[in-house]
PDB file of C-alpha atoms in Angstrom:
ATOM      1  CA  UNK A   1     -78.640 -76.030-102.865  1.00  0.00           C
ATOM      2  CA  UNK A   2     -78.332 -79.895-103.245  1.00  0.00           C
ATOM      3  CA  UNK A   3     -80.604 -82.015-100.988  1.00  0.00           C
ATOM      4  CA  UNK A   4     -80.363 -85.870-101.268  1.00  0.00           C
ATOM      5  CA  UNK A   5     -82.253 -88.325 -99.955  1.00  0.00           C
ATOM      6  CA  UNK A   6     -80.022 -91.148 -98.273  1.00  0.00           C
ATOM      7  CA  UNK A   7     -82.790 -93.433 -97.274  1.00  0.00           C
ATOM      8  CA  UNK A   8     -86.334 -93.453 -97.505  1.00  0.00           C
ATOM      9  CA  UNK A   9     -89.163 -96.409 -97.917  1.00  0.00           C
ATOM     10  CA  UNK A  10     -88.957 -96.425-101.582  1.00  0.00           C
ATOM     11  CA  UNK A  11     -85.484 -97.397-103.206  1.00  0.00           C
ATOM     12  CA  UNK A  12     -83.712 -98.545-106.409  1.00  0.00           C
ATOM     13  CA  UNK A  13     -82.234-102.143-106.629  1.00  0.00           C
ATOM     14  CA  UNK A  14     -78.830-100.142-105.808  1.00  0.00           C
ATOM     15  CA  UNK A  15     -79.825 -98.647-102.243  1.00  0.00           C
ATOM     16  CA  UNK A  16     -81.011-100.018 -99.349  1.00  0.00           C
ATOM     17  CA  UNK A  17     -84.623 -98.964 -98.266  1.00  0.00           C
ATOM     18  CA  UNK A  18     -86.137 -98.820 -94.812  1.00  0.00           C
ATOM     19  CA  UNK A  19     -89.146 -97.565 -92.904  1.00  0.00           C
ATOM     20  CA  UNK A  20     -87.370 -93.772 -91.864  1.00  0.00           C
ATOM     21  CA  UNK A  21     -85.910 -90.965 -93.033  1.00  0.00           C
ATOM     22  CA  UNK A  22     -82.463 -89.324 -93.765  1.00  0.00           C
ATOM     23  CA  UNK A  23     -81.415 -86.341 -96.064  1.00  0.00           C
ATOM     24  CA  UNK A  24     -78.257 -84.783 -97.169  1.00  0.00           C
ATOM     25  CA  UNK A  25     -78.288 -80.884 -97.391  1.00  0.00           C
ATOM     26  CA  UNK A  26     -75.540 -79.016 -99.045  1.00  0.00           C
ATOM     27  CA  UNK A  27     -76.068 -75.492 -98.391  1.00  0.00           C
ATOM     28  CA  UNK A  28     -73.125 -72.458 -98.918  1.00  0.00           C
ATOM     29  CA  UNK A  29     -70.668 -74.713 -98.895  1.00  0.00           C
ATOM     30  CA  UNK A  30     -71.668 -76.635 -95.761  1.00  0.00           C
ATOM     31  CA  UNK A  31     -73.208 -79.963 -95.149  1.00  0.00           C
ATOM     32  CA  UNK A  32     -75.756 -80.755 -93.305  1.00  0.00           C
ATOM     33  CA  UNK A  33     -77.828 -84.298 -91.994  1.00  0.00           C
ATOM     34  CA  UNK A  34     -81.005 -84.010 -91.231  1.00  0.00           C
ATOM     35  CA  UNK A  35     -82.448 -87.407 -89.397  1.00  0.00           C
ATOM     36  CA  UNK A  36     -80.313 -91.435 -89.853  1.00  0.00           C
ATOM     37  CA  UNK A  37     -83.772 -93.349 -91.194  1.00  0.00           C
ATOM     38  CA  UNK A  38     -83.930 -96.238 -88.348  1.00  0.00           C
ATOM     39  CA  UNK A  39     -80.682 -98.115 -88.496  1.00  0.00           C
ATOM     40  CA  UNK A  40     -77.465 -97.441 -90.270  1.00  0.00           C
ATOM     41  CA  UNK A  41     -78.245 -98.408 -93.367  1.00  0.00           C
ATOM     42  CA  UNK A  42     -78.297 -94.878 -94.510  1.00  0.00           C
ATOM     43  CA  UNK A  43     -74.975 -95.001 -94.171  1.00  0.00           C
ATOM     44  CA  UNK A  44     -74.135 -97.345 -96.305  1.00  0.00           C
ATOM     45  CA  UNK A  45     -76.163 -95.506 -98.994  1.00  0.00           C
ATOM     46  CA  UNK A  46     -74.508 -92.288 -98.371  1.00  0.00           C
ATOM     47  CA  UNK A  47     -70.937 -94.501 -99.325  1.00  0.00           C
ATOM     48  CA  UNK A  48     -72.573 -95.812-102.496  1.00  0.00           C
ATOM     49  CA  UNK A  49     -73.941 -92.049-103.430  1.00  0.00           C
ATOM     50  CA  UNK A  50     -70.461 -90.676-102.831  1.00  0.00           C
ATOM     51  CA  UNK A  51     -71.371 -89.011 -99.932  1.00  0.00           C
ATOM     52  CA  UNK A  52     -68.699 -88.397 -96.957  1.00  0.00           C
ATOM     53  CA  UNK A  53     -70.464 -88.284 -93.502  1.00  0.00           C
ATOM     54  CA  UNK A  54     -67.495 -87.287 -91.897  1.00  0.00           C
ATOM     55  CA  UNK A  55     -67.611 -83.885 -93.540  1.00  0.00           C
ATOM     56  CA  UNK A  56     -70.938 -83.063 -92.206  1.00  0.00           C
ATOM     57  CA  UNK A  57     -70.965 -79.909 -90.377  1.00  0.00           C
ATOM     58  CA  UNK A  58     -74.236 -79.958 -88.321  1.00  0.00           C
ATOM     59  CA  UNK A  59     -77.037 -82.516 -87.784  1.00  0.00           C
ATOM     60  CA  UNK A  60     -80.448 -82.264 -87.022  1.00  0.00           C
ATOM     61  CA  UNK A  61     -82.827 -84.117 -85.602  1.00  0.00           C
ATOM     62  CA  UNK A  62     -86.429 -83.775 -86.920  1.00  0.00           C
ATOM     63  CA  UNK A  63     -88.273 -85.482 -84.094  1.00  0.00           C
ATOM     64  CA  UNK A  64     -87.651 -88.061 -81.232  1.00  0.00           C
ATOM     65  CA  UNK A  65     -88.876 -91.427 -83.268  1.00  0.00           C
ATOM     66  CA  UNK A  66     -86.603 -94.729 -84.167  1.00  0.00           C
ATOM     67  CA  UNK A  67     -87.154 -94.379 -87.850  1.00  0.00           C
ATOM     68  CA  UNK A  68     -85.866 -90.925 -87.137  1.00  0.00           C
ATOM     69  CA  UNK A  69     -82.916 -91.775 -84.974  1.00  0.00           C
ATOM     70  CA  UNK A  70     -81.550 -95.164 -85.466  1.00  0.00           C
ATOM     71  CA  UNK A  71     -78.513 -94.587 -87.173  1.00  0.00           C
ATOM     72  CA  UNK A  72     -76.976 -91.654 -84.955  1.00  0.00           C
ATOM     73  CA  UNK A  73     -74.239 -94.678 -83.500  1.00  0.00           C
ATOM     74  CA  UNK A  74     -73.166 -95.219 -87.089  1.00  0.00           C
ATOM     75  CA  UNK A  75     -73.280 -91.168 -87.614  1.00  0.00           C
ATOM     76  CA  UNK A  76     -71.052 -90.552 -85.096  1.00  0.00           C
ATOM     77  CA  UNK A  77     -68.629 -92.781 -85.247  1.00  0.00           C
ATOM     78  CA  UNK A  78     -68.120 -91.483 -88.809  1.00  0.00           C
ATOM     79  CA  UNK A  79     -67.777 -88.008 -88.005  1.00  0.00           C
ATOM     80  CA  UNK A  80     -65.894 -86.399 -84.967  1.00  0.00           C
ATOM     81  CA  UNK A  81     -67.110 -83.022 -85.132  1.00  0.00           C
ATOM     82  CA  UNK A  82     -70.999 -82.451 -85.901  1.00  0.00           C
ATOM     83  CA  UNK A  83     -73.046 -81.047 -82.899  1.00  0.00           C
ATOM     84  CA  UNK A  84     -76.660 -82.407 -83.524  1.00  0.00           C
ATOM     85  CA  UNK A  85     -79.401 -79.896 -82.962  1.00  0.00           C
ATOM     86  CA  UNK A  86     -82.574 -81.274 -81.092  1.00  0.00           C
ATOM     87  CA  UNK A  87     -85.445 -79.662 -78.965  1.00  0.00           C
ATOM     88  CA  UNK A  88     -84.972 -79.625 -75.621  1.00  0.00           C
ATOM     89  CA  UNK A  89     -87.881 -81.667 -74.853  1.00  0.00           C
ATOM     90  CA  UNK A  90     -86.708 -84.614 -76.533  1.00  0.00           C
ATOM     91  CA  UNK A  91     -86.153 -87.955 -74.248  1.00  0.00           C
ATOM     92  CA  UNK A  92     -86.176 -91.359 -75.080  1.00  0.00           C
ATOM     93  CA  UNK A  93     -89.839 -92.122 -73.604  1.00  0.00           C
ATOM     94  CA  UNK A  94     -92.427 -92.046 -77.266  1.00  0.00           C
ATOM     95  CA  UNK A  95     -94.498 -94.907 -77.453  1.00  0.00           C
ATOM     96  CA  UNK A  96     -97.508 -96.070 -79.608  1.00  0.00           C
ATOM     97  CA  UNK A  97    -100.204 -97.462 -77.474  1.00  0.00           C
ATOM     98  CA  UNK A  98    -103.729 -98.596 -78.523  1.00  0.00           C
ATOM     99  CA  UNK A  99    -105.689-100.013 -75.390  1.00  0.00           C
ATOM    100  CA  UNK A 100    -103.385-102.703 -73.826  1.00  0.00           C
ATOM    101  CA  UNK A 101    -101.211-102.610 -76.592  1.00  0.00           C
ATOM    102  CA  UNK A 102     -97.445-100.670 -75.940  1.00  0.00           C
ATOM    103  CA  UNK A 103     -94.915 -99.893 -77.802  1.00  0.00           C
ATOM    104  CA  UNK A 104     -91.246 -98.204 -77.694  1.00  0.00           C
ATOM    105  CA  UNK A 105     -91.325 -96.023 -80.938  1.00  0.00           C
ATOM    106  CA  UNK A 106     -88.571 -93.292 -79.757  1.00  0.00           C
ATOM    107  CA  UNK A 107     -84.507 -92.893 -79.648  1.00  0.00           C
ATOM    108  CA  UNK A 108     -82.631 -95.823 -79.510  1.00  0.00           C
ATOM    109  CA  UNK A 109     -82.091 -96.351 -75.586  1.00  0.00           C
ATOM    110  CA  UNK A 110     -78.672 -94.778 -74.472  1.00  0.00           C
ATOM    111  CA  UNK A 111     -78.248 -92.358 -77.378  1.00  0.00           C
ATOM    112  CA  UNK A 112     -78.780 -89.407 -75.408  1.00  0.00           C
ATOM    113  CA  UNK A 113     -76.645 -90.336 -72.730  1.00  0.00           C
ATOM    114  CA  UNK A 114     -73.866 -91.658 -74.355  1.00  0.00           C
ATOM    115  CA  UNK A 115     -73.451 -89.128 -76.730  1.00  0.00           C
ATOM    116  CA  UNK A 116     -74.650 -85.895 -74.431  1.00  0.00           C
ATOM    117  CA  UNK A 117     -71.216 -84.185 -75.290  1.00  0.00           C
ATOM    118  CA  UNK A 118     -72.352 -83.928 -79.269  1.00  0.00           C
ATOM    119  CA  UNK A 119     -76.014 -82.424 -78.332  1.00  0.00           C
ATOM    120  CA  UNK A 120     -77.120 -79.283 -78.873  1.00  0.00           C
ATOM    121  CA  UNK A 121     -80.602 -78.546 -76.891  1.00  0.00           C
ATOM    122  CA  UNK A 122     -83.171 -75.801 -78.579  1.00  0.00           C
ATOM    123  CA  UNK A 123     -86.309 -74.341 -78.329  1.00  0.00           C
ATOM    124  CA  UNK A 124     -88.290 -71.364 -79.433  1.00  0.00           C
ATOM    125  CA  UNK A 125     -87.020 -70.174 -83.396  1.00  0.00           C
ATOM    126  CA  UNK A 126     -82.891 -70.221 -83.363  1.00  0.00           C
ATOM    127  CA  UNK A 127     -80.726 -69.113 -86.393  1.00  0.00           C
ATOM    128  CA  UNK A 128     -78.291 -72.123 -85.820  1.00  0.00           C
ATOM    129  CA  UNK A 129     -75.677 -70.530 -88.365  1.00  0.00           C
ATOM    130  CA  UNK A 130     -75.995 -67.928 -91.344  1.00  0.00           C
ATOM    131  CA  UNK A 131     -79.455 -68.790 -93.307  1.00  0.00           C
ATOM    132  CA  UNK A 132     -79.827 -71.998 -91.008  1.00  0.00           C
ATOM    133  CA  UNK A 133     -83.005 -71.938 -88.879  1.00  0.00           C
ATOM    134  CA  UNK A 134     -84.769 -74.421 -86.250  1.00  0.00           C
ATOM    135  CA  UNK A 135     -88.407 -73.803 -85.224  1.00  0.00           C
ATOM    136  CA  UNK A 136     -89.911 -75.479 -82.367  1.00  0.00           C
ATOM    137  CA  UNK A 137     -93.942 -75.804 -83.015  1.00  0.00           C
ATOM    138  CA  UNK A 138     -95.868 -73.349 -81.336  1.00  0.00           C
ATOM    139  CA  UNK A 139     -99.454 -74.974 -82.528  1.00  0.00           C
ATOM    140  CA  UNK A 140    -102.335 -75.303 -80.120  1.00  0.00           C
ATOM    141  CA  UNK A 141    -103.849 -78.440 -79.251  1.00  0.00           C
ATOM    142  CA  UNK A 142    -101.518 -80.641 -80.656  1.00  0.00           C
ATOM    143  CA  UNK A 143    -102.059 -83.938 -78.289  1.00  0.00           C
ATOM    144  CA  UNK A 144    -105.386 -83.903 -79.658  1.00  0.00           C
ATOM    145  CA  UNK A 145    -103.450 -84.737 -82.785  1.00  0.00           C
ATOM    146  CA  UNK A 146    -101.492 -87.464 -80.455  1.00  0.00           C
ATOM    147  CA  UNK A 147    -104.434 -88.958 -79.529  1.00  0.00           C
ATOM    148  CA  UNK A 148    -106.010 -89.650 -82.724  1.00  0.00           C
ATOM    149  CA  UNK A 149    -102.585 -91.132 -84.047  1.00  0.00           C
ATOM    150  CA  UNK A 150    -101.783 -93.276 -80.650  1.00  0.00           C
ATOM    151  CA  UNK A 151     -98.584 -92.010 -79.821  1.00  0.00           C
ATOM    152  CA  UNK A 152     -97.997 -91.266 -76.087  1.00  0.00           C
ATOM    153  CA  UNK A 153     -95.114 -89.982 -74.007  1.00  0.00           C
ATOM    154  CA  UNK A 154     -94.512 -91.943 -70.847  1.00  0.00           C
ATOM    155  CA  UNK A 155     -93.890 -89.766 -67.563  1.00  0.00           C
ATOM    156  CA  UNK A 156     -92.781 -91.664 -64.589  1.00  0.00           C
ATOM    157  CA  UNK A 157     -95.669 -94.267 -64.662  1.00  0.00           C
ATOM    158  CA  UNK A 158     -98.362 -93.174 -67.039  1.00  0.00           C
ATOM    159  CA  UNK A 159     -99.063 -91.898 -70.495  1.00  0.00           C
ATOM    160  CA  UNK A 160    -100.007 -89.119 -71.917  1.00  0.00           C
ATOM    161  CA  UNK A 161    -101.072 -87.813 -75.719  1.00  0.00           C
ATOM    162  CA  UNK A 162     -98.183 -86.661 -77.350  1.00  0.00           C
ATOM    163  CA  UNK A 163     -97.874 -83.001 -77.680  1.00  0.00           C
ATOM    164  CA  UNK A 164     -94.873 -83.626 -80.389  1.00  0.00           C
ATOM    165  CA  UNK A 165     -93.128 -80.967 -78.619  1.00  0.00           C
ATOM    166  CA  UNK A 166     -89.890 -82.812 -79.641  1.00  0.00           C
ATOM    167  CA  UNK A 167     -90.756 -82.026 -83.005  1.00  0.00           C
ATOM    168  CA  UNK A 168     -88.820 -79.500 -84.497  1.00  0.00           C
ATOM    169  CA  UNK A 169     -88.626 -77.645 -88.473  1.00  0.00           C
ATOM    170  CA  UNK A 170     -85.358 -77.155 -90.591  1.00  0.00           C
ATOM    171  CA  UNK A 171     -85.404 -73.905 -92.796  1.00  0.00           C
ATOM    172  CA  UNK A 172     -82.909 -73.183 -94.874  1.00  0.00           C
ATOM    173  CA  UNK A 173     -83.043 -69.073 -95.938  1.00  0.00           C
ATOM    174  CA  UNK A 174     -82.323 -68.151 -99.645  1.00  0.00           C
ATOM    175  CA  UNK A 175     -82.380 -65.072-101.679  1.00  0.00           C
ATOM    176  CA  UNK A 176     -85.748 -64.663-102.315  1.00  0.00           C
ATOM    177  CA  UNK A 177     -87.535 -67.708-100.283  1.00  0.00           C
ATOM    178  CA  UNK A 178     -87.464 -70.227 -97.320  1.00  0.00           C
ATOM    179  CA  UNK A 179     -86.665 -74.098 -97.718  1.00  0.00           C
ATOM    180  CA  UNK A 180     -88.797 -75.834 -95.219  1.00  0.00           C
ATOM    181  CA  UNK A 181     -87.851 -79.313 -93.706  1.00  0.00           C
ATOM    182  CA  UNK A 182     -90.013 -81.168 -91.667  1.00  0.00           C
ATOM    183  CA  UNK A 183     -89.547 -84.884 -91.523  1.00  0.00           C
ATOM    184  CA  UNK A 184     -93.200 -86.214 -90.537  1.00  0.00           C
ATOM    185  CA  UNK A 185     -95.094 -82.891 -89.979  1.00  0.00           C
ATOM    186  CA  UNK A 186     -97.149 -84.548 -86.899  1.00  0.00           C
ATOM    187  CA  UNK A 187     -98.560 -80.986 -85.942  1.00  0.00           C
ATOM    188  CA  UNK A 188    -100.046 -80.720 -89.788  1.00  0.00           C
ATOM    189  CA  UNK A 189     -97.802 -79.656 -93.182  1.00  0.00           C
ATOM    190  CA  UNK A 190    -100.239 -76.576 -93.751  1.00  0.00           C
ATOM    191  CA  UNK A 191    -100.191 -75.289 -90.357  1.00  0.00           C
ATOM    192  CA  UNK A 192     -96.096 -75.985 -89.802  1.00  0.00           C
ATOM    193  CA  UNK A 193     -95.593 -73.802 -93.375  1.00  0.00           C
ATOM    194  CA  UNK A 194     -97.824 -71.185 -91.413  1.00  0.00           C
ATOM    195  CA  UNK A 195     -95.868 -71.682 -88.373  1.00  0.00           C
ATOM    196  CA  UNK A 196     -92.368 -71.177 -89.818  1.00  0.00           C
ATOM    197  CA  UNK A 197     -93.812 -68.023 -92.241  1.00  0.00           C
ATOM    198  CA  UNK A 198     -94.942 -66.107 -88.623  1.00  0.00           C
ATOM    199  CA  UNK A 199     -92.011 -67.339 -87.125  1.00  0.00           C
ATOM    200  CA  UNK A 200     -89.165 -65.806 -89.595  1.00  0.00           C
ATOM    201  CA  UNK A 201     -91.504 -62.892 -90.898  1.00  0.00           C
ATOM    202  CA  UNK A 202     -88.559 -60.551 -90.275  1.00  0.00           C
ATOM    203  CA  UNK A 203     -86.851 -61.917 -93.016  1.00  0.00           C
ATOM    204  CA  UNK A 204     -89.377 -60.823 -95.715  1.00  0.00           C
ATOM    205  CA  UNK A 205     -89.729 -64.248 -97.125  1.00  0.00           C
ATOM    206  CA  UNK A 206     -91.902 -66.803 -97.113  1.00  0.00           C
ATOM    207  CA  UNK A 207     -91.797 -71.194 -97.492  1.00  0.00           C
ATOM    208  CA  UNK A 208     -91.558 -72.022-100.883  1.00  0.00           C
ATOM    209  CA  UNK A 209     -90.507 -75.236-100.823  1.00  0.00           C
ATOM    210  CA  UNK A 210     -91.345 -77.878 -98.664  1.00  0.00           C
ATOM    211  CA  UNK A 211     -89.270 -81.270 -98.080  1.00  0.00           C
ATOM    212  CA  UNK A 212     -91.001 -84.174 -95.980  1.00  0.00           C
ATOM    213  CA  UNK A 213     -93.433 -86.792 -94.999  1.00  0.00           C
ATOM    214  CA  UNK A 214     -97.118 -86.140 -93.757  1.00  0.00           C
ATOM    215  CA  UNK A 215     -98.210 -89.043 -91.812  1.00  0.00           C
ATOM    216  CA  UNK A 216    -100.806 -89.945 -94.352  1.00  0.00           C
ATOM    217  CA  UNK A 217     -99.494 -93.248 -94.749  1.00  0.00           C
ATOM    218  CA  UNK A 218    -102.543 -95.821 -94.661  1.00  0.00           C
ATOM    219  CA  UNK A 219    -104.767 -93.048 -95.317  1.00  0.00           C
ATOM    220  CA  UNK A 220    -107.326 -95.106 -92.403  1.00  0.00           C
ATOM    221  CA  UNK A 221    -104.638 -97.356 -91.391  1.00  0.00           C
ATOM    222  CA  UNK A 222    -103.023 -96.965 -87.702  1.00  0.00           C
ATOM    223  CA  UNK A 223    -100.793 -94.082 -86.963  1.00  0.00           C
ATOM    224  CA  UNK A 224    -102.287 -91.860 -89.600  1.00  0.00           C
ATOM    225  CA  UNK A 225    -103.654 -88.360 -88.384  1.00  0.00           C
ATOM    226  CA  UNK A 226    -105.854 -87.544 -91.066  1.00  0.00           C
ATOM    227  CA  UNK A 227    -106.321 -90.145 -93.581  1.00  0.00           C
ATOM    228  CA  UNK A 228    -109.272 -89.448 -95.718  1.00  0.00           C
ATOM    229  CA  UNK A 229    -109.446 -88.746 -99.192  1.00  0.00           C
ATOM    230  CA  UNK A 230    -110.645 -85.513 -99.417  1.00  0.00           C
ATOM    231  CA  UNK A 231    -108.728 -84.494 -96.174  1.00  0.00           C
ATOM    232  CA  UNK A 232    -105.559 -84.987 -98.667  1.00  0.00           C
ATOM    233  CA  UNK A 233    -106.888 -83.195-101.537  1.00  0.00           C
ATOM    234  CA  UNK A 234    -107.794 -80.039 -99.200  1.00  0.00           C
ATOM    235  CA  UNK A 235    -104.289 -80.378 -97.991  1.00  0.00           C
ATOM    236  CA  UNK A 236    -103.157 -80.192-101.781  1.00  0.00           C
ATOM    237  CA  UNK A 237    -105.223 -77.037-101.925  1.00  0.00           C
ATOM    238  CA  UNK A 238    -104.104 -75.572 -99.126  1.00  0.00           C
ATOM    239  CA  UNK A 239    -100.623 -75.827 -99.764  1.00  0.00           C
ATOM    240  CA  UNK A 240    -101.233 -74.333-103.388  1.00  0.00           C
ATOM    241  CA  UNK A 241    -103.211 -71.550-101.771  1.00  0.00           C
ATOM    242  CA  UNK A 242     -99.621 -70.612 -99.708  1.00  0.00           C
ATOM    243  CA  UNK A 243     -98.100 -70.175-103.151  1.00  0.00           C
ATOM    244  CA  UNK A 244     -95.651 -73.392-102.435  1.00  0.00           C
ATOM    245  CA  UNK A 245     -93.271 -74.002-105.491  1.00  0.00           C
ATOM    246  CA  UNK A 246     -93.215 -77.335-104.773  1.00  0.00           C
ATOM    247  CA  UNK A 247     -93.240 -80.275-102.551  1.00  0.00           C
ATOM    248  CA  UNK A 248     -90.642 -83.137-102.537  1.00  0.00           C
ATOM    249  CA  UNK A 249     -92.634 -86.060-100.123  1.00  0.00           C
ATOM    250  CA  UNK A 250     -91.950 -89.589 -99.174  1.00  0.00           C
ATOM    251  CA  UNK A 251     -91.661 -91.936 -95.655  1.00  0.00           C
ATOM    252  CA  UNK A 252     -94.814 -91.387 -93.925  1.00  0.00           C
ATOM    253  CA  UNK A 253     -97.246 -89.651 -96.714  1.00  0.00           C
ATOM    254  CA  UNK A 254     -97.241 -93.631 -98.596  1.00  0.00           C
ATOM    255  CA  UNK A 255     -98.123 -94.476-101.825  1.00  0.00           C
ATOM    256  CA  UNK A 256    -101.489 -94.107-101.855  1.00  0.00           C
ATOM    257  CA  UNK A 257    -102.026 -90.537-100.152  1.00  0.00           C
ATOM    258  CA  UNK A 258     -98.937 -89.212-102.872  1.00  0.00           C
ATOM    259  CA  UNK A 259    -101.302 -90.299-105.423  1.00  0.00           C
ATOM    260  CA  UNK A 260    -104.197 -88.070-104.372  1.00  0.00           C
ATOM    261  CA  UNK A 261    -101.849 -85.353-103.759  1.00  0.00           C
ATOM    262  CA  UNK A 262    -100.402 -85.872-107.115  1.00  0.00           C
ATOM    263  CA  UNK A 263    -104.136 -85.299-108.800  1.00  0.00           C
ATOM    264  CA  UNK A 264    -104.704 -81.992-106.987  1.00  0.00           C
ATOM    265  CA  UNK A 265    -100.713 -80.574-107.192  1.00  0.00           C
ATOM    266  CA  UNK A 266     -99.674 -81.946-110.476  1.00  0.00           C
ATOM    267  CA  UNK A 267     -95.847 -80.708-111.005  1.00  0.00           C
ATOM    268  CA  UNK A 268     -95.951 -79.088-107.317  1.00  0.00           C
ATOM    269  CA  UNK A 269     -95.617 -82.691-105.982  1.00  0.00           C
ATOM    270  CA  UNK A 270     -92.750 -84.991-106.272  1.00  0.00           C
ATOM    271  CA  UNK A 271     -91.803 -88.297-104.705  1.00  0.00           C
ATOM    272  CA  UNK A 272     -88.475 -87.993-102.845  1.00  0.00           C
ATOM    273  CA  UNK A 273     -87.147 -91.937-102.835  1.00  0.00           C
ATOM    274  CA  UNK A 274     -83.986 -93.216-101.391  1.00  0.00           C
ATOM    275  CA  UNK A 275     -81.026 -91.792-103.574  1.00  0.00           C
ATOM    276  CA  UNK A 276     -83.166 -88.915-105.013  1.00  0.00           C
ATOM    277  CA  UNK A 277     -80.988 -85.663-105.685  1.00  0.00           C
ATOM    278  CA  UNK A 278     -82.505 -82.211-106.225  1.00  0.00           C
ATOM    279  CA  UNK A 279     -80.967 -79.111-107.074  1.00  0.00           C
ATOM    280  CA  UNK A 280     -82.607 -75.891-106.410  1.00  0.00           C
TER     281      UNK A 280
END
């Protein structure tokens, strides 16, 4: 398995870098995209890192956010033939909103439409191919979570607390273990590796390996939705405690939370940057 990071906030001189998110999975001879960062500059870095979107097989789509979705124009008029797997409660209506302040933080405005032909629509826990798994959250209270980070859906002519139910995991099924991707974990990394393990328990394997941000970023700063110290270090601990292998973060976790986790998961933690490659 070969997972590269296409664009990310951190980047060499060589790649461009953006707020968002976009990773290259190659997986039994498929390829896979999982999220277009928030314009099409990931494309541009997949060119430079040799990589051919047109012979993408299936896209995903972690969660209904710009920096999630902004380059699906430049995606698709690449490649002719990838579906791109969503939940079924995505819309273009997310919003950050903090007393009188609004603002648009969701799908680029006429994706969905204009592209409704290349959409795939899922919910519950769907094997999407051989060893290729989506799983929509199933987590209680998670507009409490909304709340706290100021993100909102708007219905008609209100808000409410986001329940992220447009939020979805990728898992990738190996041998002996389960590759978890989840681009910005908004329902909470620990409880999303406990999610996916009840959720595929019939294969007799467990997460191993996690891939994604954790909305740390800021630690107290706006958006984050659970920034303290120690609540990073207990994350650490948890995650260690789930016998994870290791953890390749970036985008939303920032600098400063990556640090922490870095002092409590050593070699279990890595920084995934713009034009990272791993092989597992």
């Amino acid at each position: 398995m070969k997972v590269t990071t296409l664009i990310e906030n951190q980047a060499p001189d060589s790649l461009c870098r953006e707020h968002g998110l976009a990773i290259h999975i190659e997986y039994k001879g498929k390829n896979y995209l999982l999220d277009t960062g928030a314009s099409g500059q990931f494309a541009e870095n997949a060119h430079r890192l040799g990589i051919c979107l047109s012979d993408v097989d299936a896209a995903f789509l972690s969660h209904a956010h710009y920096d999630h979705s902004g380059g699906y124009r430049e995606f698709f008029s690449e490649n002719s033939k990838a579906v791109l797997y969503l939940q079924k409660a995505v819309r273009e209506n997310c919003y950050s909103k903090f007393l009188l302040y609004r603002q648009y933080i969701g799908v680029p405005k006429g994706v969905l439409k204009n592209y409704r032909n290349r959409l795939r629509f899922m919910s519950g826990t769907v094997e999407t191919e051989p060893g290729v798994w989506t799983v929509s959250h199933s987590i209680p209270r998670l507009s409490e979570r909304g709340r706290r980070g100021h993100m909102y859906i708007k219905a008609k002519n209100s808000f409410r607390p986001d329940d992220f139910s447009h939020e979805q995991s990728l898992v990738f099924e190996r041998e002996h273990d389960l590759m978890l991707f989840n681009s910005c974990c908004h329902a909470g990394v620990v409880s999303i590796v406990d999610e996916v393990n009840h959720a595929l328990k019939a294969t007799g394997k467990k997460v191993s390996y996690v891939f994604g941000g954790f909305h740390t970023m800021g630690l107290r700063g706006p958006g984050s939705m659970s920034g303290r110290p120690e609540d990073i270090q207990a994350l650490g601990r948890h995650l260690l405690n789930r016998g994870i292998s290791c953890v390749y973060t970036g985008h939303c976790t920032g600098i400063p939370a990556f640090r922490i986790l870095k002092k409590t998961m050593k070699e279990k933690v890595r920084y995934m940057k713009t034009g990272s490659v791993i092989r597992l």
